């Protein structure tokens, strides 16, 4: 247990908590715009309270910033946790050989690549994942049956489009029976959005 506050104080700061590793301090935890948090715990990151769950177990206030970057790196199935904010303007990255399940509805609003799928499946469950009109692409490695977004409940992958339309591929699939990657590409030639 670390006594005191723990803060990522500049945009290049990166705290890595691998599977089995976590921060357990008696003070507060905070991040700043552009900082990165790599999360390995099966419970992701939790918003409040001490205890034995999540990659950050600070007993004081936990401040996760919307413009931070969040990378899920667990080796076992994970949830994003209550600490992942409802709106993230940084980058959300899935880099897990297993699965990561969205814990609540989340909007990604980075102006370029808001979501990186490096490896693993992002399960929506009953929560919507919304990509804002500012998000033009999903980055990472080539999507496949082992690297995709899975709509395994009532949750939807939602994409808003700007007035200047462009093609967009939804890297989705399902895991019922044999996992299947079945993407959908929409290619708008015009938009009436204002």
PDB file of N, CA, C and O in Angstrom, residues 33-110:
ATOM      1  N   UNK A  33      -5.470  15.446 -19.099  1.00  0.00           N
ATOM      2  CA  UNK A  33      -5.730  15.315 -20.531  1.00  0.00           C
ATOM      3  C   UNK A  33      -4.540  14.674 -21.233  1.00  0.00           C
ATOM      4  O   UNK A  33      -3.402  15.072 -21.030  1.00  0.00           O
ATOM      5  N   UNK A  34      -4.822  13.657 -22.028  1.00  0.00           N
ATOM      6  CA  UNK A  34      -3.791  13.004 -22.810  1.00  0.00           C
ATOM      7  C   UNK A  34      -3.032  11.907 -22.098  1.00  0.00           C
ATOM      8  O   UNK A  34      -2.307  11.143 -22.734  1.00  0.00           O
ATOM      9  N   UNK A  35      -3.171  11.803 -20.792  1.00  0.00           N
ATOM     10  CA  UNK A  35      -2.476  10.730 -20.069  1.00  0.00           C
ATOM     11  C   UNK A  35      -3.127   9.386 -20.396  1.00  0.00           C
ATOM     12  O   UNK A  35      -4.254   9.324 -20.878  1.00  0.00           O
ATOM     13  N   UNK A  36      -2.387   8.305 -20.139  1.00  0.00           N
ATOM     14  CA  UNK A  36      -2.848   6.972 -20.524  1.00  0.00           C
ATOM     15  C   UNK A  36      -2.861   6.038 -19.321  1.00  0.00           C
ATOM     16  O   UNK A  36      -1.929   6.035 -18.521  1.00  0.00           O
ATOM     17  N   UNK A  37      -3.914   5.257 -19.225  1.00  0.00           N
ATOM     18  CA  UNK A  37      -4.061   4.279 -18.165  1.00  0.00           C
ATOM     19  C   UNK A  37      -4.279   2.918 -18.802  1.00  0.00           C
ATOM     20  O   UNK A  37      -5.240   2.708 -19.536  1.00  0.00           O
ATOM     21  N   UNK A  38      -3.335   1.984 -18.587  1.00  0.00           N
ATOM     22  CA  UNK A  38      -3.482   0.606 -19.071  1.00  0.00           C
ATOM     23  C   UNK A  38      -4.041  -0.240 -17.945  1.00  0.00           C
ATOM     24  O   UNK A  38      -3.499  -0.250 -16.832  1.00  0.00           O
ATOM     25  N   UNK A  39      -5.123  -0.960 -18.231  1.00  0.00           N
ATOM     26  CA  UNK A  39      -5.948  -1.599 -17.220  1.00  0.00           C
ATOM     27  C   UNK A  39      -5.954  -3.111 -17.425  1.00  0.00           C
ATOM     28  O   UNK A  39      -6.405  -3.598 -18.466  1.00  0.00           O
ATOM     29  N   UNK A  40      -5.462  -3.869 -16.426  1.00  0.00           N
ATOM     30  CA  UNK A  40      -5.400  -5.315 -16.549  1.00  0.00           C
ATOM     31  C   UNK A  40      -6.355  -6.065 -15.646  1.00  0.00           C
ATOM     32  O   UNK A  40      -6.582  -7.254 -15.835  1.00  0.00           O
ATOM     33  N   UNK A  41      -6.936  -5.405 -14.647  1.00  0.00           N
ATOM     34  CA  UNK A  41      -7.810  -6.078 -13.690  1.00  0.00           C
ATOM     35  C   UNK A  41      -9.117  -6.514 -14.356  1.00  0.00           C
ATOM     36  O   UNK A  41      -9.649  -5.806 -15.217  1.00  0.00           O
ATOM     37  N   UNK A  42      -9.651  -7.654 -13.947  1.00  0.00           N
ATOM     38  CA  UNK A  42     -10.900  -8.151 -14.533  1.00  0.00           C
ATOM     39  C   UNK A  42     -12.070  -7.208 -14.269  1.00  0.00           C
ATOM     40  O   UNK A  42     -13.040  -7.202 -15.035  1.00  0.00           O
ATOM     41  N   UNK A  43     -12.004  -6.399 -13.211  1.00  0.00           N
ATOM     42  CA  UNK A  43     -13.059  -5.421 -12.905  1.00  0.00           C
ATOM     43  C   UNK A  43     -12.789  -4.056 -13.515  1.00  0.00           C
ATOM     44  O   UNK A  43     -13.468  -3.080 -13.170  1.00  0.00           O
ATOM     45  N   UNK A  44     -11.816  -3.942 -14.408  1.00  0.00           N
ATOM     46  CA  UNK A  44     -11.533  -2.679 -15.076  1.00  0.00           C
ATOM     47  C   UNK A  44     -11.084  -1.612 -14.099  1.00  0.00           C
ATOM     48  O   UNK A  44     -10.192  -1.825 -13.285  1.00  0.00           O
ATOM     49  N   UNK A  45     -11.726  -0.432 -14.173  1.00  0.00           N
ATOM     50  CA  UNK A  45     -11.461   0.648 -13.211  1.00  0.00           C
ATOM     51  C   UNK A  45     -12.780   1.008 -12.539  1.00  0.00           C
ATOM     52  O   UNK A  45     -13.826   1.065 -13.179  1.00  0.00           O
ATOM     53  N   UNK A  46     -12.722   1.208 -11.239  1.00  0.00           N
ATOM     54  CA  UNK A  46     -13.923   1.534 -10.485  1.00  0.00           C
ATOM     55  C   UNK A  46     -13.925   3.012 -10.116  1.00  0.00           C
ATOM     56  O   UNK A  46     -12.878   3.617  -9.915  1.00  0.00           O
ATOM     57  N   UNK A  47     -15.129   3.582 -10.050  1.00  0.00           N
ATOM     58  CA  UNK A  47     -15.276   5.018  -9.832  1.00  0.00           C
ATOM     59  C   UNK A  47     -14.967   5.436  -8.399  1.00  0.00           C
ATOM     60  O   UNK A  47     -14.368   6.477  -8.173  1.00  0.00           O
ATOM     61  N   UNK A  48     -15.389   4.646  -7.439  1.00  0.00           N
ATOM     62  CA  UNK A  48     -15.242   5.053  -6.045  1.00  0.00           C
ATOM     63  C   UNK A  48     -14.942   3.864  -5.153  1.00  0.00           C
ATOM     64  O   UNK A  48     -15.089   2.715  -5.552  1.00  0.00           O
ATOM     65  N   UNK A  49     -14.576   4.193  -3.928  1.00  0.00           N
ATOM     66  CA  UNK A  49     -14.415   3.194  -2.882  1.00  0.00           C
ATOM     67  C   UNK A  49     -13.116   2.432  -2.934  1.00  0.00           C
ATOM     68  O   UNK A  49     -12.520   2.258  -3.989  1.00  0.00           O
ATOM     69  N   UNK A  50     -12.666   2.021  -1.784  1.00  0.00           N
ATOM     70  CA  UNK A  50     -11.491   1.160  -1.710  1.00  0.00           C
ATOM     71  C   UNK A  50     -11.918  -0.264  -1.992  1.00  0.00           C
ATOM     72  O   UNK A  50     -12.942  -0.512  -2.605  1.00  0.00           O
ATOM     73  N   UNK A  51     -11.156  -1.189  -1.578  1.00  0.00           N
ATOM     74  CA  UNK A  51     -11.573  -2.568  -1.747  1.00  0.00           C
ATOM     75  C   UNK A  51     -10.694  -3.327  -2.702  1.00  0.00           C
ATOM     76  O   UNK A  51      -9.710  -2.820  -3.214  1.00  0.00           O
ATOM     77  N   UNK A  52     -11.084  -4.532  -2.959  1.00  0.00           N
ATOM     78  CA  UNK A  52     -10.241  -5.456  -3.706  1.00  0.00           C
ATOM     79  C   UNK A  52     -10.704  -5.640  -5.137  1.00  0.00           C
ATOM     80  O   UNK A  52     -10.744  -6.748  -5.648  1.00  0.00           O
ATOM     81  N   UNK A  53     -11.074  -4.567  -5.827  1.00  0.00           N
ATOM     82  CA  UNK A  53     -11.443  -4.710  -7.236  1.00  0.00           C
ATOM     83  C   UNK A  53     -10.978  -3.505  -8.038  1.00  0.00           C
ATOM     84  O   UNK A  53     -10.905  -2.392  -7.536  1.00  0.00           O
ATOM     85  N   UNK A  54     -10.643  -3.768  -9.290  1.00  0.00           N
ATOM     86  CA  UNK A  54     -10.222  -2.720 -10.197  1.00  0.00           C
ATOM     87  C   UNK A  54      -8.725  -2.476 -10.176  1.00  0.00           C
ATOM     88  O   UNK A  54      -8.030  -2.812  -9.223  1.00  0.00           O
ATOM     89  N   UNK A  55      -8.235  -1.891 -11.254  1.00  0.00           N
ATOM     90  CA  UNK A  55      -6.808  -1.582 -11.356  1.00  0.00           C
ATOM     91  C   UNK A  55      -6.405  -0.406 -10.487  1.00  0.00           C
ATOM     92  O   UNK A  55      -5.239  -0.247 -10.153  1.00  0.00           O
ATOM     93  N   UNK A  56      -7.367   0.456 -10.121  1.00  0.00           N
ATOM     94  CA  UNK A  56      -7.095   1.581  -9.221  1.00  0.00           C
ATOM     95  C   UNK A  56      -7.952   1.385  -7.977  1.00  0.00           C
ATOM     96  O   UNK A  56      -9.176   1.395  -8.048  1.00  0.00           O
ATOM     97  N   UNK A  57      -7.297   1.207  -6.825  1.00  0.00           N
ATOM     98  CA  UNK A  57      -8.000   0.923  -5.567  1.00  0.00           C
ATOM     99  C   UNK A  57      -7.738   2.002  -4.531  1.00  0.00           C
ATOM    100  O   UNK A  57      -7.657   1.732  -3.338  1.00  0.00           O
ATOM    101  N   UNK A  58      -7.589   3.228  -4.977  1.00  0.00           N
ATOM    102  CA  UNK A  58      -7.338   4.352  -4.077  1.00  0.00           C
ATOM    103  C   UNK A  58      -8.488   4.509  -3.095  1.00  0.00           C
ATOM    104  O   UNK A  58      -9.650   4.404  -3.472  1.00  0.00           O
ATOM    105  N   UNK A  59      -8.155   4.792  -1.836  1.00  0.00           N
ATOM    106  CA  UNK A  59      -9.199   4.963  -0.828  1.00  0.00           C
ATOM    107  C   UNK A  59      -9.857   6.335  -0.926  1.00  0.00           C
ATOM    108  O   UNK A  59     -10.980   6.515  -0.480  1.00  0.00           O
ATOM    109  N   UNK A  60      -9.179   7.296  -1.535  1.00  0.00           N
ATOM    110  CA  UNK A  60      -9.735   8.645  -1.697  1.00  0.00           C
ATOM    111  C   UNK A  60     -10.448   8.808  -3.032  1.00  0.00           C
ATOM    112  O   UNK A  60     -10.746   7.840  -3.732  1.00  0.00           O
ATOM    113  N   UNK A  61     -10.704  10.042  -3.392  1.00  0.00           N
ATOM    114  CA  UNK A  61     -11.385  10.368  -4.637  1.00  0.00           C
ATOM    115  C   UNK A  61     -10.578   9.897  -5.843  1.00  0.00           C
ATOM    116  O   UNK A  61      -9.364  10.052  -5.890  1.00  0.00           O
ATOM    117  N   UNK A  62     -11.273   9.345  -6.818  1.00  0.00           N
ATOM    118  CA  UNK A  62     -10.643   8.924  -8.077  1.00  0.00           C
ATOM    119  C   UNK A  62     -11.164   9.820  -9.186  1.00  0.00           C
ATOM    120  O   UNK A  62     -12.368   9.914  -9.397  1.00  0.00           O
ATOM    121  N   UNK A  63     -10.250  10.477  -9.890  1.00  0.00           N
ATOM    122  CA  UNK A  63     -10.640  11.388 -10.957  1.00  0.00           C
ATOM    123  C   UNK A  63     -10.083  10.881 -12.277  1.00  0.00           C
ATOM    124  O   UNK A  63      -8.889  10.968 -12.527  1.00  0.00           O
ATOM    125  N   UNK A  64     -10.973  10.331 -13.094  1.00  0.00           N
ATOM    126  CA  UNK A  64     -10.617   9.907 -14.440  1.00  0.00           C
ATOM    127  C   UNK A  64     -11.094  11.012 -15.385  1.00  0.00           C
ATOM    128  O   UNK A  64     -12.217  11.480 -15.269  1.00  0.00           O
ATOM    129  N   UNK A  65     -10.261  11.410 -16.316  1.00  0.00           N
ATOM    130  CA  UNK A  65     -10.597  12.546 -17.177  1.00  0.00           C
ATOM    131  C   UNK A  65     -11.136  12.061 -18.524  1.00  0.00           C
ATOM    132  O   UNK A  65     -10.690  11.048 -19.054  1.00  0.00           O
ATOM    133  N   UNK A  66     -12.104  12.785 -19.068  1.00  0.00           N
ATOM    134  CA  UNK A  66     -12.715  12.376 -20.338  1.00  0.00           C
ATOM    135  C   UNK A  66     -11.700  12.365 -21.472  1.00  0.00           C
ATOM    136  O   UNK A  66     -11.801  11.550 -22.388  1.00  0.00           O
ATOM    137  N   UNK A  67     -10.706  13.250 -21.426  1.00  0.00           N
ATOM    138  CA  UNK A  67      -9.728  13.338 -22.512  1.00  0.00           C
ATOM    139  C   UNK A  67      -8.504  12.454 -22.267  1.00  0.00           C
ATOM    140  O   UNK A  67      -7.465  12.638 -22.887  1.00  0.00           O
ATOM    141  N   UNK A  68      -8.647  11.486 -21.382  1.00  0.00           N
ATOM    142  CA  UNK A  68      -7.581  10.516 -21.152  1.00  0.00           C
ATOM    143  C   UNK A  68      -7.690   9.356 -22.123  1.00  0.00           C
ATOM    144  O   UNK A  68      -8.687   9.195 -22.837  1.00  0.00           O
ATOM    145  N   UNK A  69      -6.647   8.536 -22.162  1.00  0.00           N
ATOM    146  CA  UNK A  69      -6.616   7.336 -23.006  1.00  0.00           C
ATOM    147  C   UNK A  69      -6.700   6.113 -22.105  1.00  0.00           C
ATOM    148  O   UNK A  69      -6.011   6.045 -21.087  1.00  0.00           O
ATOM    149  N   UNK A  70      -7.528   5.147 -22.490  1.00  0.00           N
ATOM    150  CA  UNK A  70      -7.762   3.964 -21.678  1.00  0.00           C
ATOM    151  C   UNK A  70      -7.493   2.715 -22.516  1.00  0.00           C
ATOM    152  O   UNK A  70      -8.098   2.530 -23.568  1.00  0.00           O
ATOM    153  N   UNK A  71      -6.567   1.874 -22.035  1.00  0.00           N
ATOM    154  CA  UNK A  71      -6.175   0.672 -22.750  1.00  0.00           C
ATOM    155  C   UNK A  71      -6.488  -0.542 -21.868  1.00  0.00           C
ATOM    156  O   UNK A  71      -5.983  -0.642 -20.748  1.00  0.00           O
ATOM    157  N   UNK A  72      -7.301  -1.461 -22.374  1.00  0.00           N
ATOM    158  CA  UNK A  72      -7.642  -2.680 -21.627  1.00  0.00           C
ATOM    159  C   UNK A  72      -6.721  -3.801 -22.093  1.00  0.00           C
ATOM    160  O   UNK A  72      -6.725  -4.165 -23.264  1.00  0.00           O
ATOM    161  N   UNK A  73      -5.906  -4.330 -21.132  1.00  0.00           N
ATOM    162  CA  UNK A  73      -4.829  -5.270 -21.457  1.00  0.00           C
ATOM    163  C   UNK A  73      -4.923  -6.579 -20.675  1.00  0.00           C
ATOM    164  O   UNK A  73      -3.946  -7.323 -20.608  1.00  0.00           O
ATOM    165  N   UNK A  74      -6.062  -6.870 -20.090  1.00  0.00           N
ATOM    166  CA  UNK A  74      -6.189  -8.073 -19.264  1.00  0.00           C
ATOM    167  C   UNK A  74      -6.021  -9.353 -20.062  1.00  0.00           C
ATOM    168  O   UNK A  74      -6.299  -9.396 -21.260  1.00  0.00           O
ATOM    169  N   UNK A  75      -5.577 -10.390 -19.388  1.00  0.00           N
ATOM    170  CA  UNK A  75      -5.424 -11.697 -20.039  1.00  0.00           C
ATOM    171  C   UNK A  75      -6.629 -12.599 -19.794  1.00  0.00           C
ATOM    172  O   UNK A  75      -6.728 -13.677 -20.374  1.00  0.00           O
ATOM    173  N   UNK A  76      -7.548 -12.178 -18.925  1.00  0.00           N
ATOM    174  CA  UNK A  76      -8.798 -12.881 -18.654  1.00  0.00           C
ATOM    175  C   UNK A  76      -9.948 -11.938 -19.015  1.00  0.00           C
ATOM    176  O   UNK A  76      -9.733 -10.735 -19.173  1.00  0.00           O
ATOM    177  N   UNK A  77     -11.172 -12.440 -19.146  1.00  0.00           N
ATOM    178  CA  UNK A  77     -12.301 -11.553 -19.461  1.00  0.00           C
ATOM    179  C   UNK A  77     -12.383 -10.386 -18.474  1.00  0.00           C
ATOM    180  O   UNK A  77     -12.245 -10.568 -17.269  1.00  0.00           O
ATOM    181  N   UNK A  78     -12.609  -9.188 -19.025  1.00  0.00           N
ATOM    182  CA  UNK A  78     -12.684  -7.965 -18.230  1.00  0.00           C
ATOM    183  C   UNK A  78     -14.009  -7.247 -18.467  1.00  0.00           C
ATOM    184  O   UNK A  78     -14.656  -7.460 -19.485  1.00  0.00           O
ATOM    185  N   UNK A  79     -14.348  -6.351 -17.534  1.00  0.00           N
ATOM    186  CA  UNK A  79     -15.382  -5.346 -17.770  1.00  0.00           C
ATOM    187  C   UNK A  79     -14.658  -3.997 -17.786  1.00  0.00           C
ATOM    188  O   UNK A  79     -13.558  -3.875 -17.235  1.00  0.00           O
ATOM    189  N   UNK A  80     -15.265  -2.994 -18.432  1.00  0.00           N
ATOM    190  CA  UNK A  80     -14.614  -1.677 -18.436  1.00  0.00           C
ATOM    191  C   UNK A  80     -14.646  -1.067 -17.047  1.00  0.00           C
ATOM    192  O   UNK A  80     -13.725  -0.362 -16.663  1.00  0.00           O
ATOM    193  N   UNK A  81     -15.697  -1.329 -16.290  1.00  0.00           N
ATOM    194  CA  UNK A  81     -15.810  -0.820 -14.927  1.00  0.00           C
ATOM    195  C   UNK A  81     -16.511   0.524 -14.860  1.00  0.00           C
ATOM    196  O   UNK A  81     -16.633   1.232 -15.857  1.00  0.00           O
ATOM    197  N   UNK A  82     -16.940   0.881 -13.672  1.00  0.00           N
ATOM    198  CA  UNK A  82     -17.692   2.125 -13.465  1.00  0.00           C
ATOM    199  C   UNK A  82     -16.825   3.371 -13.600  1.00  0.00           C
ATOM    200  O   UNK A  82     -17.341   4.471 -13.689  1.00  0.00           O
ATOM    201  N   UNK A  83     -15.513   3.197 -13.629  1.00  0.00           N
ATOM    202  CA  UNK A  83     -14.615   4.344 -13.765  1.00  0.00           C
ATOM    203  C   UNK A  83     -14.473   4.839 -15.186  1.00  0.00           C
ATOM    204  O   UNK A  83     -14.081   5.989 -15.409  1.00  0.00           O
ATOM    205  N   UNK A  84     -14.786   3.998 -16.187  1.00  0.00           N
ATOM    206  CA  UNK A  84     -14.745   4.483 -17.566  1.00  0.00           C
ATOM    207  C   UNK A  84     -15.927   5.420 -17.743  1.00  0.00           C
ATOM    208  O   UNK A  84     -17.076   5.037 -17.535  1.00  0.00           O
ATOM    209  N   UNK A  85     -15.652   6.638 -18.116  1.00  0.00           N
ATOM    210  CA  UNK A  85     -16.676   7.675 -18.156  1.00  0.00           C
ATOM    211  C   UNK A  85     -17.687   7.465 -19.279  1.00  0.00           C
ATOM    212  O   UNK A  85     -17.417   6.762 -20.251  1.00  0.00           O
ATOM    213  N   UNK A  86     -18.829   8.117 -19.156  1.00  0.00           N
ATOM    214  CA  UNK A  86     -19.885   8.007 -20.162  1.00  0.00           C
ATOM    215  C   UNK A  86     -19.456   8.633 -21.491  1.00  0.00           C
ATOM    216  O   UNK A  86     -19.943   8.245 -22.544  1.00  0.00           O
ATOM    217  N   UNK A  87     -18.541   9.602 -21.434  1.00  0.00           N
ATOM    218  CA  UNK A  87     -17.999  10.216 -22.648  1.00  0.00           C
ATOM    219  C   UNK A  87     -16.486  10.216 -22.545  1.00  0.00           C
ATOM    220  O   UNK A  87     -15.932  10.672 -21.543  1.00  0.00           O
ATOM    221  N   UNK A  88     -15.831   9.704 -23.576  1.00  0.00           N
ATOM    222  CA  UNK A  88     -14.370   9.678 -23.636  1.00  0.00           C
ATOM    223  C   UNK A  88     -13.950  10.391 -24.917  1.00  0.00           C
ATOM    224  O   UNK A  88     -14.331   9.979 -26.009  1.00  0.00           O
ATOM    225  N   UNK A  89     -13.178  11.473 -24.773  1.00  0.00           N
ATOM    226  CA  UNK A  89     -12.682  12.178 -25.962  1.00  0.00           C
ATOM    227  C   UNK A  89     -11.236  11.803 -26.256  1.00  0.00           C
ATOM    228  O   UNK A  89     -10.661  12.266 -27.234  1.00  0.00           O
ATOM    229  N   UNK A  90     -10.643  10.973 -25.417  1.00  0.00           N
ATOM    230  CA  UNK A  90      -9.336  10.393 -25.705  1.00  0.00           C
ATOM    231  C   UNK A  90      -9.538   9.164 -26.568  1.00  0.00           C
ATOM    232  O   UNK A  90     -10.474   9.098 -27.366  1.00  0.00           O
ATOM    233  N   UNK A  91      -8.691   8.156 -26.399  1.00  0.00           N
ATOM    234  CA  UNK A  91      -8.783   6.938 -27.202  1.00  0.00           C
ATOM    235  C   UNK A  91      -9.027   5.739 -26.287  1.00  0.00           C
ATOM    236  O   UNK A  91      -8.365   5.583 -25.267  1.00  0.00           O
ATOM    237  N   UNK A  92      -9.984   4.907 -26.665  1.00  0.00           N
ATOM    238  CA  UNK A  92     -10.248   3.646 -25.984  1.00  0.00           C
ATOM    239  C   UNK A  92      -9.605   2.549 -26.824  1.00  0.00           C
ATOM    240  O   UNK A  92      -9.857   2.456 -28.036  1.00  0.00           O
ATOM    241  N   UNK A  93      -8.754   1.724 -26.190  1.00  0.00           N
ATOM    242  CA  UNK A  93      -8.059   0.657 -26.905  1.00  0.00           C
ATOM    243  C   UNK A  93      -8.350  -0.683 -26.257  1.00  0.00           C
ATOM    244  O   UNK A  93      -8.270  -0.813 -25.030  1.00  0.00           O
ATOM    245  N   UNK A  94      -8.674  -1.653 -27.089  1.00  0.00           N
ATOM    246  CA  UNK A  94      -8.857  -3.028 -26.624  1.00  0.00           C
ATOM    247  C   UNK A  94      -7.642  -3.816 -27.100  1.00  0.00           C
ATOM    248  O   UNK A  94      -7.410  -3.955 -28.306  1.00  0.00           O
ATOM    249  N   UNK A  95      -6.832  -4.285 -26.144  1.00  0.00           N
ATOM    250  CA  UNK A  95      -5.614  -5.041 -26.452  1.00  0.00           C
ATOM    251  C   UNK A  95      -5.535  -6.230 -25.497  1.00  0.00           C
ATOM    252  O   UNK A  95      -4.612  -6.358 -24.706  1.00  0.00           O
ATOM    253  N   UNK A  96      -6.548  -7.085 -25.576  1.00  0.00           N
ATOM    254  CA  UNK A  96      -6.691  -8.217 -24.671  1.00  0.00           C
ATOM    255  C   UNK A  96      -6.906  -9.482 -25.486  1.00  0.00           C
ATOM    256  O   UNK A  96      -7.715  -9.481 -26.414  1.00  0.00           O
ATOM    257  N   UNK A  97      -6.206 -10.565 -25.164  1.00  0.00           N
ATOM    258  CA  UNK A  97      -6.445 -11.804 -25.897  1.00  0.00           C
ATOM    259  C   UNK A  97      -7.795 -12.433 -25.555  1.00  0.00           C
ATOM    260  O   UNK A  97      -8.184 -13.435 -26.141  1.00  0.00           O
ATOM    261  N   UNK A  98      -8.529 -11.816 -24.642  1.00  0.00           N
ATOM    262  CA  UNK A  98      -9.811 -12.341 -24.197  1.00  0.00           C
ATOM    263  C   UNK A  98     -10.929 -11.396 -24.639  1.00  0.00           C
ATOM    264  O   UNK A  98     -10.965 -10.966 -25.772  1.00  0.00           O
ATOM    265  N   UNK A  99     -11.832 -11.042 -23.718  1.00  0.00           N
ATOM    266  CA  UNK A  99     -12.945 -10.138 -24.016  1.00  0.00           C
ATOM    267  C   UNK A  99     -12.960  -8.984 -23.021  1.00  0.00           C
ATOM    268  O   UNK A  99     -12.485  -9.106 -21.898  1.00  0.00           O
ATOM    269  N   UNK A 100     -13.538  -7.871 -23.469  1.00  0.00           N
ATOM    270  CA  UNK A 100     -13.784  -6.716 -22.607  1.00  0.00           C
ATOM    271  C   UNK A 100     -15.252  -6.355 -22.791  1.00  0.00           C
ATOM    272  O   UNK A 100     -15.706  -6.164 -23.923  1.00  0.00           O
ATOM    273  N   UNK A 101     -16.007  -6.299 -21.686  1.00  0.00           N
ATOM    274  CA  UNK A 101     -17.433  -5.996 -21.742  1.00  0.00           C
ATOM    275  C   UNK A 101     -17.683  -4.580 -21.261  1.00  0.00           C
ATOM    276  O   UNK A 101     -17.205  -4.181 -20.197  1.00  0.00           O
ATOM    277  N   UNK A 102     -18.437  -3.817 -22.046  1.00  0.00           N
ATOM    278  CA  UNK A 102     -18.789  -2.445 -21.706  1.00  0.00           C
ATOM    279  C   UNK A 102     -19.692  -2.448 -20.472  1.00  0.00           C
ATOM    280  O   UNK A 102     -20.705  -3.148 -20.436  1.00  0.00           O
ATOM    281  N   UNK A 103     -19.331  -1.672 -19.442  1.00  0.00           N
ATOM    282  CA  UNK A 103     -20.088  -1.658 -18.186  1.00  0.00           C
ATOM    283  C   UNK A 103     -21.250  -0.673 -18.191  1.00  0.00           C
ATOM    284  O   UNK A 103     -22.179  -0.793 -17.395  1.00  0.00           O
ATOM    285  N   UNK A 104     -21.196   0.341 -19.045  1.00  0.00           N
ATOM    286  CA  UNK A 104     -22.276   1.317 -19.160  1.00  0.00           C
ATOM    287  C   UNK A 104     -22.221   1.921 -20.556  1.00  0.00           C
ATOM    288  O   UNK A 104     -21.225   1.779 -21.258  1.00  0.00           O
ATOM    289  N   UNK A 105     -23.307   2.580 -20.948  1.00  0.00           N
ATOM    290  CA  UNK A 105     -23.335   3.249 -22.248  1.00  0.00           C
ATOM    291  C   UNK A 105     -22.185   4.247 -22.313  1.00  0.00           C
ATOM    292  O   UNK A 105     -21.925   4.980 -21.354  1.00  0.00           O
ATOM    293  N   UNK A 106     -21.474   4.265 -23.442  1.00  0.00           N
ATOM    294  CA  UNK A 106     -20.291   5.099 -23.584  1.00  0.00           C
ATOM    295  C   UNK A 106     -20.293   5.762 -24.955  1.00  0.00           C
ATOM    296  O   UNK A 106     -20.606   5.123 -25.956  1.00  0.00           O
ATOM    297  N   UNK A 107     -19.916   7.045 -24.977  1.00  0.00           N
ATOM    298  CA  UNK A 107     -19.756   7.784 -26.227  1.00  0.00           C
ATOM    299  C   UNK A 107     -18.291   8.108 -26.414  1.00  0.00           C
ATOM    300  O   UNK A 107     -17.648   8.644 -25.504  1.00  0.00           O
ATOM    301  N   UNK A 108     -17.760   7.776 -27.585  1.00  0.00           N
ATOM    302  CA  UNK A 108     -16.377   8.092 -27.930  1.00  0.00           C
ATOM    303  C   UNK A 108     -16.397   9.249 -28.918  1.00  0.00           C
ATOM    304  O   UNK A 108     -17.076   9.176 -29.944  1.00  0.00           O
ATOM    305  N   UNK A 109     -15.644  10.316 -28.614  1.00  0.00           N
ATOM    306  CA  UNK A 109     -15.759  11.524 -29.424  1.00  0.00           C
ATOM    307  C   UNK A 109     -14.429  12.074 -29.923  1.00  0.00           C
ATOM    308  O   UNK A 109     -14.344  13.240 -30.276  1.00  0.00           O
ATOM    309  N   UNK A 110     -13.386  11.235 -29.978  1.00  0.00           N
ATOM    310  CA  UNK A 110     -12.109  11.691 -30.499  1.00  0.00           C
ATOM    311  C   UNK A 110     -12.268  12.081 -31.965  1.00  0.00           C
ATOM    312  O   UNK A 110     -12.973  11.430 -32.720  1.00  0.00           O
TER     313      UNK A 110
END
